[in-house]
Coordinates of C-alpha atoms and ligand atoms in Angstrom, one line a residue:
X15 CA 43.4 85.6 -2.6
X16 CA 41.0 84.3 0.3
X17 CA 42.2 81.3 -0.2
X18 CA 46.0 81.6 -0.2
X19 CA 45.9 83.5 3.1
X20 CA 44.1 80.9 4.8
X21 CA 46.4 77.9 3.3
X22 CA 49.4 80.1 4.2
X23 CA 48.0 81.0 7.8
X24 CA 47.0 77.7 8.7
X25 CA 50.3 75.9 7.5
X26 CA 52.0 78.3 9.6
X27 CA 50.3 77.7 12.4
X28 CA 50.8 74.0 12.5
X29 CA 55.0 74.3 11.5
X30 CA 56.9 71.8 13.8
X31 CA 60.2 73.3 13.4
X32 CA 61.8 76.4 12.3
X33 CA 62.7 74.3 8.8
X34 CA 59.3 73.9 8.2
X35 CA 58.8 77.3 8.8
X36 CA 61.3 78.5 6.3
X37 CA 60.2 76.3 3.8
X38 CA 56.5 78.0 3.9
X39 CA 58.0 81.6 3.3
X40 CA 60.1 80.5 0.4
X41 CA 57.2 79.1 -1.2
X42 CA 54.9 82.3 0.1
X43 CA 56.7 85.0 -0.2
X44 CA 60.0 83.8 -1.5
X45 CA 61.6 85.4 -4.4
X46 CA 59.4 82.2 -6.7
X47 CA 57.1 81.9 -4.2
X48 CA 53.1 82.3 -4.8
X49 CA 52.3 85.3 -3.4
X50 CA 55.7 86.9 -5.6
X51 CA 54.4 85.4 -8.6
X52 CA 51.0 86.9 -8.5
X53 CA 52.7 90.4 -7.8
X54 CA 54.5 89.8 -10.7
X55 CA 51.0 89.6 -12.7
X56 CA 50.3 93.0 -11.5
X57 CA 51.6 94.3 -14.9
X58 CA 48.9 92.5 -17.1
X59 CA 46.3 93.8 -15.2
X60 CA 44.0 97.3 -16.6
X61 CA 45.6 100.1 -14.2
X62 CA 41.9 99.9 -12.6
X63 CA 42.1 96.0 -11.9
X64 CA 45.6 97.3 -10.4
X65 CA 44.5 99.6 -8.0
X66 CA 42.6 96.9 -6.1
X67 CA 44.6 93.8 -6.6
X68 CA 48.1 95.6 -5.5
X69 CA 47.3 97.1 -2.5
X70 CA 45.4 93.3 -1.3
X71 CA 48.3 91.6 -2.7
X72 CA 51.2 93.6 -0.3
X73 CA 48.8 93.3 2.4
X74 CA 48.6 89.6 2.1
X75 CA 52.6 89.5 2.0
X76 CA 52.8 92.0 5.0
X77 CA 50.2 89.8 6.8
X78 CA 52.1 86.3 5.8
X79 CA 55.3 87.7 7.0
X80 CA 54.2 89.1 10.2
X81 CA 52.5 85.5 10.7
X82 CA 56.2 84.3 10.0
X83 CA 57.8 86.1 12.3
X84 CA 55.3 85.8 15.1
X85 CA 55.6 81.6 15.1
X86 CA 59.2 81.9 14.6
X87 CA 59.4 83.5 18.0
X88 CA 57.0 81.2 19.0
X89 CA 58.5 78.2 18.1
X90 CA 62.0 79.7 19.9
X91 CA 60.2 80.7 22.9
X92 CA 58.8 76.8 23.1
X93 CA 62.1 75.8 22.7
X94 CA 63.6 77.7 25.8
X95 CA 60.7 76.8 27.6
X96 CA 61.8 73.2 26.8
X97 CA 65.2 73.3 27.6
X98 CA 64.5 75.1 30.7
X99 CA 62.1 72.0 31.6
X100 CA 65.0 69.4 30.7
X101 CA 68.4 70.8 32.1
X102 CA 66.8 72.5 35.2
X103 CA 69.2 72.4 38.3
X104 CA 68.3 72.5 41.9
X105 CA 70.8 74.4 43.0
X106 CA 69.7 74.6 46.5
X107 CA 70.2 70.5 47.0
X108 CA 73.1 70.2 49.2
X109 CA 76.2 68.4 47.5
X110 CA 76.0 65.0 47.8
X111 CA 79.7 64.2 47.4
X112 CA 81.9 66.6 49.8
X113 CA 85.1 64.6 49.1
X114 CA 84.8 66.3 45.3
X115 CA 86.6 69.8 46.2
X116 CA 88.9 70.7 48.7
X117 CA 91.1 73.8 49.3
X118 CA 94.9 73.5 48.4
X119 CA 97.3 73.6 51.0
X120 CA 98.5 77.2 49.4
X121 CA 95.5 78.8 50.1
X122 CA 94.5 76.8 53.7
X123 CA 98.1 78.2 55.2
X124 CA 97.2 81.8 53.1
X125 CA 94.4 82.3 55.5
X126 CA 96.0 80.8 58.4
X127 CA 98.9 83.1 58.5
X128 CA 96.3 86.1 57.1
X129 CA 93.7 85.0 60.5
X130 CA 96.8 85.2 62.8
X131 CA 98.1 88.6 61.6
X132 CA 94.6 89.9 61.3
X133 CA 94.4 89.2 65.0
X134 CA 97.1 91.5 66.0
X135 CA 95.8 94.4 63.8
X136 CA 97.1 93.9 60.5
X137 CA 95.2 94.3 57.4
X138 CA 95.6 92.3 54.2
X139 CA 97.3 94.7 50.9
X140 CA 97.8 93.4 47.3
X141 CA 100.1 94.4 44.6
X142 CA 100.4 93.3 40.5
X143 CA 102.6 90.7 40.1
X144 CA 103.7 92.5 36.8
X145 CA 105.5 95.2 38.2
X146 CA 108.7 97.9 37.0
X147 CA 111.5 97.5 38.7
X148 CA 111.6 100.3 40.1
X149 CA 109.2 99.4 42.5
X150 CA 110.6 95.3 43.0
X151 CA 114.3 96.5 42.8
X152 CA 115.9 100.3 43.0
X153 CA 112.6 101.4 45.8
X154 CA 113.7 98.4 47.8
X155 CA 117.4 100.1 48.0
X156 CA 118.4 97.2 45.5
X157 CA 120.4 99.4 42.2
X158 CA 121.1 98.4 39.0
X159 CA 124.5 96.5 39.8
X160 CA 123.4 94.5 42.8
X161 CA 124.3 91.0 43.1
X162 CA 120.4 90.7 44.6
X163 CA 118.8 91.0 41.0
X164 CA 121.4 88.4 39.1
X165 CA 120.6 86.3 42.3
X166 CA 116.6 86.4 41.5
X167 CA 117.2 84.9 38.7
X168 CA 114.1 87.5 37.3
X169 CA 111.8 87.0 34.5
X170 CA 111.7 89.8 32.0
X171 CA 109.1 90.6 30.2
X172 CA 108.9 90.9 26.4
X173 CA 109.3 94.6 25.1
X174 CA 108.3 95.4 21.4
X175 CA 111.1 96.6 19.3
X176 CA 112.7 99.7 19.3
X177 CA 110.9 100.2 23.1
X178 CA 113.8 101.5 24.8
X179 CA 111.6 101.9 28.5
X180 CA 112.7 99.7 30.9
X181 CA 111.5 96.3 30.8
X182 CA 108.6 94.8 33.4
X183 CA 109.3 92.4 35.1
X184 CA 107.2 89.6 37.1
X185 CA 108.2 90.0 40.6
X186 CA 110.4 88.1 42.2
X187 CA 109.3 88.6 45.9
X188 CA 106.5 90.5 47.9
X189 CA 108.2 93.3 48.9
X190 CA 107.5 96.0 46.4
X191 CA 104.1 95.6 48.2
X192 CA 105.6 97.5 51.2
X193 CA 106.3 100.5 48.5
X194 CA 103.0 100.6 47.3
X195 CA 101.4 100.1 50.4
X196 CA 103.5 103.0 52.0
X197 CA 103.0 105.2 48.9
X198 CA 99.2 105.2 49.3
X199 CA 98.5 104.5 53.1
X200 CA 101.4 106.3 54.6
X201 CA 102.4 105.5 58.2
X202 CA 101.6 104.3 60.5
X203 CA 100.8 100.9 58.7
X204 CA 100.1 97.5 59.8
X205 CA 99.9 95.0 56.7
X206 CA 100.6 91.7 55.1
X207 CA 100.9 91.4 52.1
X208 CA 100.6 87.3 50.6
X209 CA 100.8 86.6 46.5
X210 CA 102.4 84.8 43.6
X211 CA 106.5 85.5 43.2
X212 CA 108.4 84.6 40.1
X213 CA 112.0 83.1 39.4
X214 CA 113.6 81.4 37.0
X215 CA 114.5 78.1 39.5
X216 CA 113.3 74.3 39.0
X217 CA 113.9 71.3 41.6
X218 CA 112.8 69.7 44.5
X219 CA 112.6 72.9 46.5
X220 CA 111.7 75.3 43.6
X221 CA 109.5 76.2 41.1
X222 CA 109.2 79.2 38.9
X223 CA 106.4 80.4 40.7
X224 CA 105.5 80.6 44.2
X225 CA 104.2 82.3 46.8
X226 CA 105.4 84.6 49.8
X227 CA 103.6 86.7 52.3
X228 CA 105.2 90.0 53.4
X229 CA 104.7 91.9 56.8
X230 CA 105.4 95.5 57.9
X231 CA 104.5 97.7 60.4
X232 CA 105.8 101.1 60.8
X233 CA 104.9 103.7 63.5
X234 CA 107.0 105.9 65.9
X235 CA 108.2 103.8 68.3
X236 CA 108.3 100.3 66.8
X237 CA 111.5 98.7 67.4
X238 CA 113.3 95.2 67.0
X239 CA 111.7 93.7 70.0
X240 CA 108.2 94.7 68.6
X241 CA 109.5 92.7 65.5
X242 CA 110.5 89.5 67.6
X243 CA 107.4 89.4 69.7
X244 CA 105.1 89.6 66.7
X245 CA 107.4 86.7 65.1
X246 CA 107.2 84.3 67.9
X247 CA 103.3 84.8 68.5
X248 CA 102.7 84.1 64.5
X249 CA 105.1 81.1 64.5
X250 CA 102.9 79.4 68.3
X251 CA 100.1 80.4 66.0
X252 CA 101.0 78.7 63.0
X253 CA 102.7 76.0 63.9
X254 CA 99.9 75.2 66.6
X255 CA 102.4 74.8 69.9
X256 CA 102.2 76.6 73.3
X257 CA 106.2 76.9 73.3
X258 CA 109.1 77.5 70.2
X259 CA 112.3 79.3 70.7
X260 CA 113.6 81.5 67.7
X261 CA 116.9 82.4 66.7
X262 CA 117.5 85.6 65.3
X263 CA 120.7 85.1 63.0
X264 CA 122.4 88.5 61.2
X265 CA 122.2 88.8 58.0
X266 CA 122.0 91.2 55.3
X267 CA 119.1 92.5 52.8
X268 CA 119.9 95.8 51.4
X269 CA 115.9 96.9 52.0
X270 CA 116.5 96.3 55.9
X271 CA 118.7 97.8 58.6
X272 CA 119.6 95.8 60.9
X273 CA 118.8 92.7 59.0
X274 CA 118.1 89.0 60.6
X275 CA 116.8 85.8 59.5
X276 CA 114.8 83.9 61.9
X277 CA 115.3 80.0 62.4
X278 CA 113.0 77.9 64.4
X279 CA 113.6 75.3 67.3
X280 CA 112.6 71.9 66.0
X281 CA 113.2 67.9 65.9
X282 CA 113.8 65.2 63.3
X283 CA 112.6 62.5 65.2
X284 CA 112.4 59.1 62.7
X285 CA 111.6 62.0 59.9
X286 CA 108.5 63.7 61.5
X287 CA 109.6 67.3 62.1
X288 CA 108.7 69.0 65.3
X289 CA 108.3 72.8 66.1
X290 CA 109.4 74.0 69.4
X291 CA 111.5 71.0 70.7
X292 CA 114.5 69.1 70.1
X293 CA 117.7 71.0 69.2
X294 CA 117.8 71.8 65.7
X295 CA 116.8 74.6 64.0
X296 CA 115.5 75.8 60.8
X297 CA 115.0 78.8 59.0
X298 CA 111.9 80.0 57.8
X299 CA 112.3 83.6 57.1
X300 CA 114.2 87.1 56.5
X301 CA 113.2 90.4 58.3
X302 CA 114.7 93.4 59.5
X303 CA 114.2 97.6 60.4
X304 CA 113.0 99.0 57.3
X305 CA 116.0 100.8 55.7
X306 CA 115.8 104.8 56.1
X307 CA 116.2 104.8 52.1
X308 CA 112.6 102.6 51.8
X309 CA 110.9 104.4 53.6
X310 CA 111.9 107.8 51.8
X311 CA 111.5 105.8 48.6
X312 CA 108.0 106.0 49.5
X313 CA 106.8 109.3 50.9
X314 CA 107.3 108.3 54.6
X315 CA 109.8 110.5 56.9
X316 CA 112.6 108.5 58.3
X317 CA 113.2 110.8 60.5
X318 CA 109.8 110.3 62.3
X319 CA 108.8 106.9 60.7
X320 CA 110.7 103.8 61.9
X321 CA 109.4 99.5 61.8
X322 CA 110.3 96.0 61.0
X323 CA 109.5 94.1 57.5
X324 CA 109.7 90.3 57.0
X325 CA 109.5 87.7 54.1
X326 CA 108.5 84.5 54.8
X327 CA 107.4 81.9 51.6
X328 CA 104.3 80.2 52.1
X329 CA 104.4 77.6 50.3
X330 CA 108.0 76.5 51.9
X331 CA 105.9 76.8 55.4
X332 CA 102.8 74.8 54.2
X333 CA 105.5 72.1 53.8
X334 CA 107.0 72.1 56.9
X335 CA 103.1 72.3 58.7
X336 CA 101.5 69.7 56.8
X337 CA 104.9 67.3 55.9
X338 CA 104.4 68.0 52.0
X339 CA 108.2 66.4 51.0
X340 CA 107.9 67.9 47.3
X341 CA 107.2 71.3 46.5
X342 CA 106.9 70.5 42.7
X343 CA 103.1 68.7 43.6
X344 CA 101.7 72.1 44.9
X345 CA 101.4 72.4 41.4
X346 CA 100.6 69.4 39.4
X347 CA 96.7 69.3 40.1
X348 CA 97.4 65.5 40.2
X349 CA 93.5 65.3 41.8
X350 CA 95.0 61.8 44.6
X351 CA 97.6 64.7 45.4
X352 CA 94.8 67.6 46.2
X353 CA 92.7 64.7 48.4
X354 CA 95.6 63.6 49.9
X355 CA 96.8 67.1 51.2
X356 CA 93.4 69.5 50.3
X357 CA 91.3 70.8 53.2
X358 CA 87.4 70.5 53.8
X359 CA 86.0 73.4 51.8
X360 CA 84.0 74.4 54.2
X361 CA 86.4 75.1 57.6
X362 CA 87.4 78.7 57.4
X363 CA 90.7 78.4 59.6
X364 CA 90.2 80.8 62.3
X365 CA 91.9 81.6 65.8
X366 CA 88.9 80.4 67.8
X367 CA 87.7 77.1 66.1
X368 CA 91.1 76.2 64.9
X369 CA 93.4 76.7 62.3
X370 CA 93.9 73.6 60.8
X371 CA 90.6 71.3 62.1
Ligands
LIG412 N1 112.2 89.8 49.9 C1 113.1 88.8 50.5 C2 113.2 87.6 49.5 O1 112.4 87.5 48.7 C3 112.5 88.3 51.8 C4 112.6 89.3 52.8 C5 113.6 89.4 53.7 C6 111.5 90.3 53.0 C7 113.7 90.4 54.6 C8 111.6 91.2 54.0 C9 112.7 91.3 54.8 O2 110.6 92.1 54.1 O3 112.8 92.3 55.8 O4 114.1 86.8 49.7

């Protein structure tokens, strides 16, 4: 019996490899192995010759298998160890190739418009962009029969059978952000609210997906001119020049009251555009009073409460800023497209070092 442990406990030591290993307790203590064997001859024995050799033999097998175990975890622990050694990263290097990443257009004019709004007090809100419609449609003052949902052209999401609830729905603008925003802020209220919108639409100028940012403020004594001011100092801002005239054109969007969208002053010279001269103009957004009805909608008294909302798409102004002809590329991660157009990833766009650097 001496000498099986110490074959057994030397071979173990000296495995290579967990096969190795294995193959040592099937021939130990496997259901053929030695050690089994010899148990097995435990019933020839005299009950006396029994009493010694069982107890030695299942401390033998207890003693081989604890060996086992012990080198198995061994031999794994060497084998972290080893991997550690070979696929160890020095995270800490700087990057040696800066060209490799750079920040999409989307999300460079996302936090320019988000620095410039921040500056005059407004905070940044989020909403799901699965939403009911009560919050993307009826809230907004938009019912059931409005020509504004068939417009949308809205994707519906899949409802299981027999699921009579009304369907969600992926929104289709920003809005519904004011709702939720007012629902758990109250007024007064200062935000923007920038994110992914949804609509069944496909050319040059559209894709199924894209992004807005919506503003409101609401307070006691805000009024149009509040709205037109804030307007004019975002697009100087954004589009980087001291001067731009805007022209506030009525309209109509059933969540506003009066409603406007807003064109700005701009040239065409030899197919460069250029904000704030010339005498064309273009529009860029929708905005208006916030409708009596929206602001009820979400726990805030019209009667008290009053303020502008606006809806301008992101990526529609990232095209006009950076002179991106085809909206389609935003997203193709065609990698030439992203250098071409991408940002350094490391200049935060800000009002005092610049917006776009
Ligand atoms: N939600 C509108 C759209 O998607 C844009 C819009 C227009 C938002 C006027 C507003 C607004 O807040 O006042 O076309």
């Amino acid at each position: 019996m001496q000498e099986l442990r110490d074959k057994y406990i030397t071979a173990i030591a000296d495995a290579a490899d967990e096969a190795a290993l294995e193959n040592l307790r099937v021939t130990a203590v496997g259901k053929k192995g030695e050690i089994s064997l010899k148990m097995r001859e435990l019933g020839k024995m005299t009950p006396e010759e029994r009493q010694v050799a069982g107890p030695a033999l299942n401390a033998l097998k207890d003693e081989i298998n604890s060996a086992l175990s012990a080198k198995k975890a061994a031999l794994a622990d060497a084998a972290l160890e080893e991997r550690l050694r070979s696929e160890w990263l020095d995270v800490t290097l700087p990057a040696r190739d800066m060209r490799r990443g750079s920040i999409h257009p989307i999300s460079q004019v996302t936090e320019e418009v988000s620095a410039i709004f921040a500056d005059m007090g407004f905070s940044v809100a989020e909403g799901p962009q699965i939403d009911s419609d009560w919050y993307v449609f009826d809230a907004l003052n938009i019912p059931g029969h409005h020509p504004a949902r068939a417009e949308m052209d809205t994707f519906y999401m899949n409802r299981a059978e027999g699921d009579n609830r009304p369907p969600h729905i992926l929104r289709t603008h920003t809005s519904p952000v004011q709702i939720r925003s007012m629902e758990a802020q109250g007024a007064p209220i200062r935000i923007i609210a920038p994110g992914r919108v949804y609509r069944a639409d496909y050319d040059q100028t559209h894709t199924p997906m894209f992004h807005q940012v919506e503003g409101l403020a609401i307070d006691k004594d805000i009024s149009m001119a509040n709205l037109k001011w804030c307007l004019e100092e975002f697009v100087k801002a954004f589009f980087e020049v001291d001067h731009v005239e805007l022209r506030f054109r009525a309209s109509h969007f059933p969540f506003t009251e009066p409603s406007a969208e807003v064109d700005i002053q701009c040239s065409w010279e030899g197919g460069v555009l250029k904000v704030g001269e010339g005498d064309d103009w273009l529009e860029i957004l929708g905005s208006g009073m916030v409708h009596p009805k929206v602001l009820q909608n979400s726990g805030v008294d019209p009667e008290v409460y009053q303020g502008f909302a606006f809806g301008v798409g992101i990526d529609r102004i990232a095209m006009l800023k950076y002179g991106i002809p085809d909206l389609r590329a935003f997203f193709d991660s065609d990698l030439r497209w992203l250098r071409h157009y991408g940002f350094a990833s490391l200049d935060q766009p800000t009002l005092h070092g610049g917006l776009s650097r």
